[in-house]
CSV table of C-alpha atoms in Angstrom, one decimal:
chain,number,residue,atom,x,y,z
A,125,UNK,CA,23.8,10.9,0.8
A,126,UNK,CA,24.1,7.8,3.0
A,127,UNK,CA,22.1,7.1,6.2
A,128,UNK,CA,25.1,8.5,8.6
A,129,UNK,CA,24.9,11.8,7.1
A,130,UNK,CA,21.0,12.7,7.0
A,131,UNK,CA,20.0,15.5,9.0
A,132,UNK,CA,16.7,15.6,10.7
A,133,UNK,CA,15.6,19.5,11.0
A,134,UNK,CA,12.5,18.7,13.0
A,135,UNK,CA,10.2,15.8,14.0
A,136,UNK,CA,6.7,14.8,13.4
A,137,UNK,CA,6.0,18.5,14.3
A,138,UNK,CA,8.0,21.6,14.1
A,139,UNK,CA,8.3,21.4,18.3
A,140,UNK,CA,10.4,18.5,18.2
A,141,UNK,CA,13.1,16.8,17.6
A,142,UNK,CA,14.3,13.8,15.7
A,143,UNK,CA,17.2,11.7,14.7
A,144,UNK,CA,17.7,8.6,12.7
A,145,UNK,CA,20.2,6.0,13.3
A,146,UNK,CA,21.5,2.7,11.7
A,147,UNK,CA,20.7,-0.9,13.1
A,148,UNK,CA,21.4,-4.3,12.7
A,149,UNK,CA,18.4,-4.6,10.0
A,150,UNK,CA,19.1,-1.2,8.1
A,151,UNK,CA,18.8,-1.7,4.2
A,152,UNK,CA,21.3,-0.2,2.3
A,153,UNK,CA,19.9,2.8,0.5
A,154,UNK,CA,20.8,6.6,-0.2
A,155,UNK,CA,19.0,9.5,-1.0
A,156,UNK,CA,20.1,12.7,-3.0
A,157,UNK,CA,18.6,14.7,-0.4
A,158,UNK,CA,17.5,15.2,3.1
A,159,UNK,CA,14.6,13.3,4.6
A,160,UNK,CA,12.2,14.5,7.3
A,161,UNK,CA,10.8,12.4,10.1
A,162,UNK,CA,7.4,11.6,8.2
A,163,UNK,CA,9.0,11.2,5.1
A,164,UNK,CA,11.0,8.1,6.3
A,165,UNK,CA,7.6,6.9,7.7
A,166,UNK,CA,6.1,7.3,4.7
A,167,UNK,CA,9.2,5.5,2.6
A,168,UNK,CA,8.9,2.3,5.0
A,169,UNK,CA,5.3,1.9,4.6
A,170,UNK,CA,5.8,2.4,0.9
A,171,UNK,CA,8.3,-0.1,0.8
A,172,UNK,CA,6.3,-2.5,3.3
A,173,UNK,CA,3.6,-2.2,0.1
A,174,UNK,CA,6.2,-2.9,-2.6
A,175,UNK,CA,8.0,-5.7,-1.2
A,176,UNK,CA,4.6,-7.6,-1.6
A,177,UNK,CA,5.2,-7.6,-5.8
A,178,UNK,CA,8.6,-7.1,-5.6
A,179,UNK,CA,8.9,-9.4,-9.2
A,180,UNK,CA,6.2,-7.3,-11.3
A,181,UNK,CA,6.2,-3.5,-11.7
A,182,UNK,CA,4.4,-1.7,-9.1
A,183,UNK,CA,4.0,1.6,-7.6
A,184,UNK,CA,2.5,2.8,-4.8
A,185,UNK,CA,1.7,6.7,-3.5
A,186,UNK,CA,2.4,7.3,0.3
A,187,UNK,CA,1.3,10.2,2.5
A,188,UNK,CA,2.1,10.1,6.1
A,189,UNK,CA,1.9,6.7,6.8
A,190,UNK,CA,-1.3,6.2,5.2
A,191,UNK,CA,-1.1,4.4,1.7
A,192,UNK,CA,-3.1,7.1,-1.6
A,193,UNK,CA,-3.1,4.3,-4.3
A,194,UNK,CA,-1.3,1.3,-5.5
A,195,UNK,CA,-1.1,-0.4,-9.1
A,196,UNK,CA,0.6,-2.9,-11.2
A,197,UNK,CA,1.1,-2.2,-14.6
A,198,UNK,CA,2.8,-3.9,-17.9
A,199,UNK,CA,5.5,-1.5,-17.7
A,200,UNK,CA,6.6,0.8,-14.6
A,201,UNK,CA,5.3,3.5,-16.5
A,202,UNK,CA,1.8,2.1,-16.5
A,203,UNK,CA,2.0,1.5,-13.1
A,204,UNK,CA,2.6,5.0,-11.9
A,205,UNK,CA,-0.2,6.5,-14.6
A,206,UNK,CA,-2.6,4.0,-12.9
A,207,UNK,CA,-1.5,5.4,-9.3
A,208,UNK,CA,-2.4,8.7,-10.8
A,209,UNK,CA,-5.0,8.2,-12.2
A,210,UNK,CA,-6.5,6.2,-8.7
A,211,UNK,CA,-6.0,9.3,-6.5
A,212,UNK,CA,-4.6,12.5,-8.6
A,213,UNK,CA,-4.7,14.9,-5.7
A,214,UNK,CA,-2.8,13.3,-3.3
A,215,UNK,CA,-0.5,11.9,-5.9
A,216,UNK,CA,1.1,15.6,-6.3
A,217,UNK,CA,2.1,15.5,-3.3
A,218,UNK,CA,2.6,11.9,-2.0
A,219,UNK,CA,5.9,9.9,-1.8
A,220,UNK,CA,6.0,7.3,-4.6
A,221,UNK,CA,8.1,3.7,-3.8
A,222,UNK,CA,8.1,1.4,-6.7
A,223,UNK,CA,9.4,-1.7,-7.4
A,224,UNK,CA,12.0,-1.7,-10.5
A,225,UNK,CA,14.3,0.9,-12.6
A,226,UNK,CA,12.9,4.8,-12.9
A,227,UNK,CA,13.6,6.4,-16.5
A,228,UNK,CA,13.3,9.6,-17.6
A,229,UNK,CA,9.3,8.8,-18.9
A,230,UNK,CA,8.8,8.7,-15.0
A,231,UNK,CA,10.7,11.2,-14.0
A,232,UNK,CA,8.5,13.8,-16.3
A,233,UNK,CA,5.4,12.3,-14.3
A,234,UNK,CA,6.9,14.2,-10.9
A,235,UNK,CA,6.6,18.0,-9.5
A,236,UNK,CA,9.3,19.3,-7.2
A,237,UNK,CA,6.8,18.2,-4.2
A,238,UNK,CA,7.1,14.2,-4.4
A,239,UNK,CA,9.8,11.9,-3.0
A,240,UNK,CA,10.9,8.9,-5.3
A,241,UNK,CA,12.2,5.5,-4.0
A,242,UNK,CA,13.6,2.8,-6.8
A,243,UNK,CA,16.0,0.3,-6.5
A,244,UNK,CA,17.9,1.9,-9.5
A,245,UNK,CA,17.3,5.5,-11.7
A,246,UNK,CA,18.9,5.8,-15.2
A,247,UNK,CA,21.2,8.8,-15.5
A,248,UNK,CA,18.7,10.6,-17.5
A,249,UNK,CA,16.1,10.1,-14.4
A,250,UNK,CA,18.4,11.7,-12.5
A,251,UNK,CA,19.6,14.7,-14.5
A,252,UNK,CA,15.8,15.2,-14.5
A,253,UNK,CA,14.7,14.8,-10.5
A,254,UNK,CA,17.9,17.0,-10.3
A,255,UNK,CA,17.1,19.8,-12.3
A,256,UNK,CA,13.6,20.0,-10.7
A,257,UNK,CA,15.0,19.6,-7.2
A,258,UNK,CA,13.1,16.5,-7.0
A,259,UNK,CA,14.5,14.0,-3.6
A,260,UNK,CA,15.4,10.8,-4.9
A,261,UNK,CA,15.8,7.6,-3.2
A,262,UNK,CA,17.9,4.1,-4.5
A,263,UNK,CA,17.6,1.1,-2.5
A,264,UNK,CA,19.8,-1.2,-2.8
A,265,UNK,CA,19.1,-3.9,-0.8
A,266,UNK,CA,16.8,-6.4,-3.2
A,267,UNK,CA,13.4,-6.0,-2.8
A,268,UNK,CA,12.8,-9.5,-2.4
A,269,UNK,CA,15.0,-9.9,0.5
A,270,UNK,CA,13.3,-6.8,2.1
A,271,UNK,CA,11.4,-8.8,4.5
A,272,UNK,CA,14.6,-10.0,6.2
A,273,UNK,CA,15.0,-6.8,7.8
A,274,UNK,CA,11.4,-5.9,9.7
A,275,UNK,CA,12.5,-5.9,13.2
A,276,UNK,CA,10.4,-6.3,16.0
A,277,UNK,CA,7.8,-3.0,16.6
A,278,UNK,CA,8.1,-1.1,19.7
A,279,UNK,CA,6.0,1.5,21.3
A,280,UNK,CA,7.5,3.2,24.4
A,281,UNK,CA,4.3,4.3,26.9
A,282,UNK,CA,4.1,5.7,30.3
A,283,UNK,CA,2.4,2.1,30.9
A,284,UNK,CA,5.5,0.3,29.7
A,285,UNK,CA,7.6,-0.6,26.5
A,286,UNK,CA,5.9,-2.8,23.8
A,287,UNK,CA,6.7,-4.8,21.5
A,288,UNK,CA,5.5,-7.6,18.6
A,289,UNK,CA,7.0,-9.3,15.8
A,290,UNK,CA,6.3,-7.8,12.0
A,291,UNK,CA,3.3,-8.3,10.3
A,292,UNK,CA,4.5,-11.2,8.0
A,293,UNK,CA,1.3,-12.7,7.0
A,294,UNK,CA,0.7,-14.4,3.9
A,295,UNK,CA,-2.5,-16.2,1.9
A,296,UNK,CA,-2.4,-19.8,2.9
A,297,UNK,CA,-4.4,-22.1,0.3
A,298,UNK,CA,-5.7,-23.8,3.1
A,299,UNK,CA,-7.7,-21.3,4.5
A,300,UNK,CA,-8.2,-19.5,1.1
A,301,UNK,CA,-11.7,-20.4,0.0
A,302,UNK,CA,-14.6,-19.4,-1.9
A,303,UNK,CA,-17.7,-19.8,0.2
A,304,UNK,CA,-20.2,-18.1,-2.2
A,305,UNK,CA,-22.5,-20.3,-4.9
A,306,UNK,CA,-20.7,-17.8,-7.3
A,307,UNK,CA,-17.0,-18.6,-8.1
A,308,UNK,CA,-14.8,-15.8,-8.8
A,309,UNK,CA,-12.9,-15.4,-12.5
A,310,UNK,CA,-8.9,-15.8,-12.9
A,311,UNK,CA,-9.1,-12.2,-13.0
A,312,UNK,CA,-11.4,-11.5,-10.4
A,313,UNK,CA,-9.3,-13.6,-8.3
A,314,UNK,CA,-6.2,-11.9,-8.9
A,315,UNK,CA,-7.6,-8.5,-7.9
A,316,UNK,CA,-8.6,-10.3,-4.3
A,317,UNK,CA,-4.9,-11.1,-3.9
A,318,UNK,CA,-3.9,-8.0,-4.5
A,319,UNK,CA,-6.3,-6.3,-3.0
A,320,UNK,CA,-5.6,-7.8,0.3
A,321,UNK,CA,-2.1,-7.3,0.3
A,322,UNK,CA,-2.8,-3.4,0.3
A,323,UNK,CA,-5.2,-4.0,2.7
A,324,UNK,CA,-2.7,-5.7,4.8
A,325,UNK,CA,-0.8,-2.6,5.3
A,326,UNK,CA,-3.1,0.1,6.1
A,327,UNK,CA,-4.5,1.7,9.2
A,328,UNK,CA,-7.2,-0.1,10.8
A,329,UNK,CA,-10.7,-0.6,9.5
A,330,UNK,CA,-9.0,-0.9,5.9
A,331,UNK,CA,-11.5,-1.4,3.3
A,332,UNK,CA,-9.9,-1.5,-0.3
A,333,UNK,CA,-11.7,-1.5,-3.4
A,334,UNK,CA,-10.0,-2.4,-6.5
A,335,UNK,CA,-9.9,-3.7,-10.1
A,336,UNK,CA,-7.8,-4.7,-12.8
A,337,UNK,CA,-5.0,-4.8,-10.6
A,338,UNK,CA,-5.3,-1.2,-9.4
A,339,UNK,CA,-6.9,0.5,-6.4
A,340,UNK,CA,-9.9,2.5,-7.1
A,341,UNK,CA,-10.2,3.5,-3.4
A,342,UNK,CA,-8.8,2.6,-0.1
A,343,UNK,CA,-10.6,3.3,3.3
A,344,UNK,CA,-8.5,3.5,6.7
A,345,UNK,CA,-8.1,4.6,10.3
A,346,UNK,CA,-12.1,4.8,10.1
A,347,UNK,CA,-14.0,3.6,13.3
A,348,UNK,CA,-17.3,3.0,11.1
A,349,UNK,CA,-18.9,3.3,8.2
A,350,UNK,CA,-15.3,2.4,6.3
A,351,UNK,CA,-17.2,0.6,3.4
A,352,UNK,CA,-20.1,3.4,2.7
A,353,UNK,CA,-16.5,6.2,2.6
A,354,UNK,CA,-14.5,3.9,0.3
A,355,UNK,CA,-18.1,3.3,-2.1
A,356,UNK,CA,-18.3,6.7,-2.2
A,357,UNK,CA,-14.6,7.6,-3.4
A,358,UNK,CA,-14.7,4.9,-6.2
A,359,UNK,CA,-17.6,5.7,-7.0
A,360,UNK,CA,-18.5,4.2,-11.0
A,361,UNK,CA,-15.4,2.5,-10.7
A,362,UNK,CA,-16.3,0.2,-7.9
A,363,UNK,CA,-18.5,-1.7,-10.9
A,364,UNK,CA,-17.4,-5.1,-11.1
A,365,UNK,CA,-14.9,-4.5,-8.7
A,366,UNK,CA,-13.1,-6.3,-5.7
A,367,UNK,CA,-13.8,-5.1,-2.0
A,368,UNK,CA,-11.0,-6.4,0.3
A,369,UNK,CA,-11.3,-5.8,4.3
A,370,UNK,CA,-9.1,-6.3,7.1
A,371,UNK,CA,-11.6,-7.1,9.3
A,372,UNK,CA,-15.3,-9.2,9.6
A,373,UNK,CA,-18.0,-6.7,8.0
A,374,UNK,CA,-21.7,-6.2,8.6
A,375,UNK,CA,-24.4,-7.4,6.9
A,376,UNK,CA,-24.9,-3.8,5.9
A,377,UNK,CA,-21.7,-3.3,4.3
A,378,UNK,CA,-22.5,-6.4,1.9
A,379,UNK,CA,-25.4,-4.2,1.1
A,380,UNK,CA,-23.8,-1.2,0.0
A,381,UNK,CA,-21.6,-3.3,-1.7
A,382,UNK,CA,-24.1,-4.6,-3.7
A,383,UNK,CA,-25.3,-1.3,-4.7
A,384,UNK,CA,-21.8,0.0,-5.4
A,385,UNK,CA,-22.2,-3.4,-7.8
A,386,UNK,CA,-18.7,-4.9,-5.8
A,387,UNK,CA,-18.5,-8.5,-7.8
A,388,UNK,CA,-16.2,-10.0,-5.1
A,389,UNK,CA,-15.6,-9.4,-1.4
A,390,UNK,CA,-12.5,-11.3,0.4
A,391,UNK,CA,-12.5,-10.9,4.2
A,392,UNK,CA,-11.1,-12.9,7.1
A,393,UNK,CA,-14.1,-15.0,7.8
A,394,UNK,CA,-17.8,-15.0,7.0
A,395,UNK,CA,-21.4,-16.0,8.5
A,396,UNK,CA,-23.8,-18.1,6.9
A,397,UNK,CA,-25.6,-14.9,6.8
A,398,UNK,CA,-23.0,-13.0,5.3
A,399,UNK,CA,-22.9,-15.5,2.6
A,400,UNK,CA,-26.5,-16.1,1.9
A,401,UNK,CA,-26.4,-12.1,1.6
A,402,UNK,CA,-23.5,-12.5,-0.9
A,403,UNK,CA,-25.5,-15.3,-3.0
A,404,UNK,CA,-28.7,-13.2,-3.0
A,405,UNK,CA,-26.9,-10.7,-4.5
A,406,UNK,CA,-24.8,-13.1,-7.1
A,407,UNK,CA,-21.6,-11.9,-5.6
A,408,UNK,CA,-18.3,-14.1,-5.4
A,409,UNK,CA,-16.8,-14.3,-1.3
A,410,UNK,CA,-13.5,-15.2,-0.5
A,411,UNK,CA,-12.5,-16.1,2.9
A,412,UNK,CA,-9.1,-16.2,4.0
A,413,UNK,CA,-9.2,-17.0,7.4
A,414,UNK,CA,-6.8,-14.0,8.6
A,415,UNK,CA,-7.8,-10.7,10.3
A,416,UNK,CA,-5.3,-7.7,10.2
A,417,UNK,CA,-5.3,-4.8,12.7
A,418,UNK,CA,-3.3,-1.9,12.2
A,419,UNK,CA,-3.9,1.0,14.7
């Protein structure tokens, strides 16, 4: 089913209406099945995550627009279990975007409830998502090039029409450093990275914990209190683990970070209290001189 002949039965709501229609900067994808309005959302935010490790095998869970869990693995396979396994509830129900070929191993993973998007599904895979009336997704268009086609966001108000470029934001080893007496491990430092490139797509306040390349917990949309909620999900598993924020945090947060026994925090800036709270406490702190809002 190509773009030109998806039907939209409702919008965001059953009370109204929506439509989809192709642009200068659509991908080339199709989809064995209809797609509501929050399911296309929830395929572009999914993809938005994916394009970030376009070259290793990721996958990433989507509800709404808000992102469930993301994880890179040796094999696809692996990638998916670890999404599972980060946030099993919402995962049943979640849209799932990842980054290479789907088999039939993955296709067994999925109930008739979950949306797939893949650059490629093996015949098998789909005699599978068929038979279980699973909605598949292929997109085409290279994952690597996806960032060519973010167009400029608008928001159409009563006050006036918006716009702003795409968030295209990326590390820059200049402003990457470690400020803590504590320097981070190879691994340690990998999990920042990644870390903050979920981060960099979610809702605002975004606090993400994670470890061995796999979120434990992500925190959005909050107005307070983000890192005590995202502590609390991850609960043993934030142990040696990587907290990455969007935005400056509190000394407070450092604290409950230390008692969730967070080995590394990475966040946009940092005061010299912030890091003498950080050294106290023999945690690693990354700065990376870049704060991302999201509302």
């Amino acid at each position: 089913m190509k773009l030109d002949e998806l039907e939209f039965v409702c919008g965001e709501n059953s009370f109204q209406t929506a439509q989809i229609e192709e642009n200068d900067k659509t991908i080339d994808y199709e989809t064995s099945g209809n797609l509501s309005y929050i399911q296309v959302l929830s395929l572009v935010k999914g993809l938005d995550v994916i394009s970030e490790f376009y070259d290793v095998k990721a996958s990433c869970t989507v509800k709404g627009t808000g992102v469930c869990a993301v994880a890179l693995g040796q094999s696809l396979a692996d990638a998916v279990q670890k999404t599972m396994d980060s946030n099993p509830i919402d995962f049943m129900t979640s849209v799932i975007v990842v980054s290479c070929e789907v088999d039939s191993e993955i296709a067994k993973f999925l109930k008739d409830t979950n949306i797939i998007a893949a650059p490629k599904f093996t015949k098998n895979a789909k005699e599978i998502l068929e038979a279980h009336n699973i909605t598949y997704v292929t997109i085409h268009t290279p994952l690597k090039e996806y960032k060519k086609y973010l167009s400029n966001e608008i928001k159409v108000t009563p006050l006036g029409t918006l716009t702003q470029t795409p968030n295209v934001s990326e590390l820059d080893k200049e402003s990457f450093k470690v400020v803590s007496k504590l320097k981070p491990t190879v691994e340690q430092i990998e999990d920042a990275v990644f870390a903050w490139k979920v981060a960099k797509h979610n809702n605002s306040q975004a606090i993400v914990i994670a470890k061995d390349l796999k979120t434990t917990a992500i925190s959005q949309g909050l107005q307070s209190a983000s890192v005590e909620y995202a502590l609390d999900y991850s609960c043993d598993m934030s142990k040696e683990a990587v907290l990455a924020s969007d935005m400056p945090i509190t000394t407070h947060d450092v604290n409950v970070a230390s008692q969730g026994r967070i080995s590394l925090i990475i966040i946009p800036n940092a005061s010299k209290e912030i890091v003498s709270l950080a050294d106290k406490y023999n945690m690693s702190a990354i700065t990376t001189g870049i704060t991302n809002i999201s509302y």
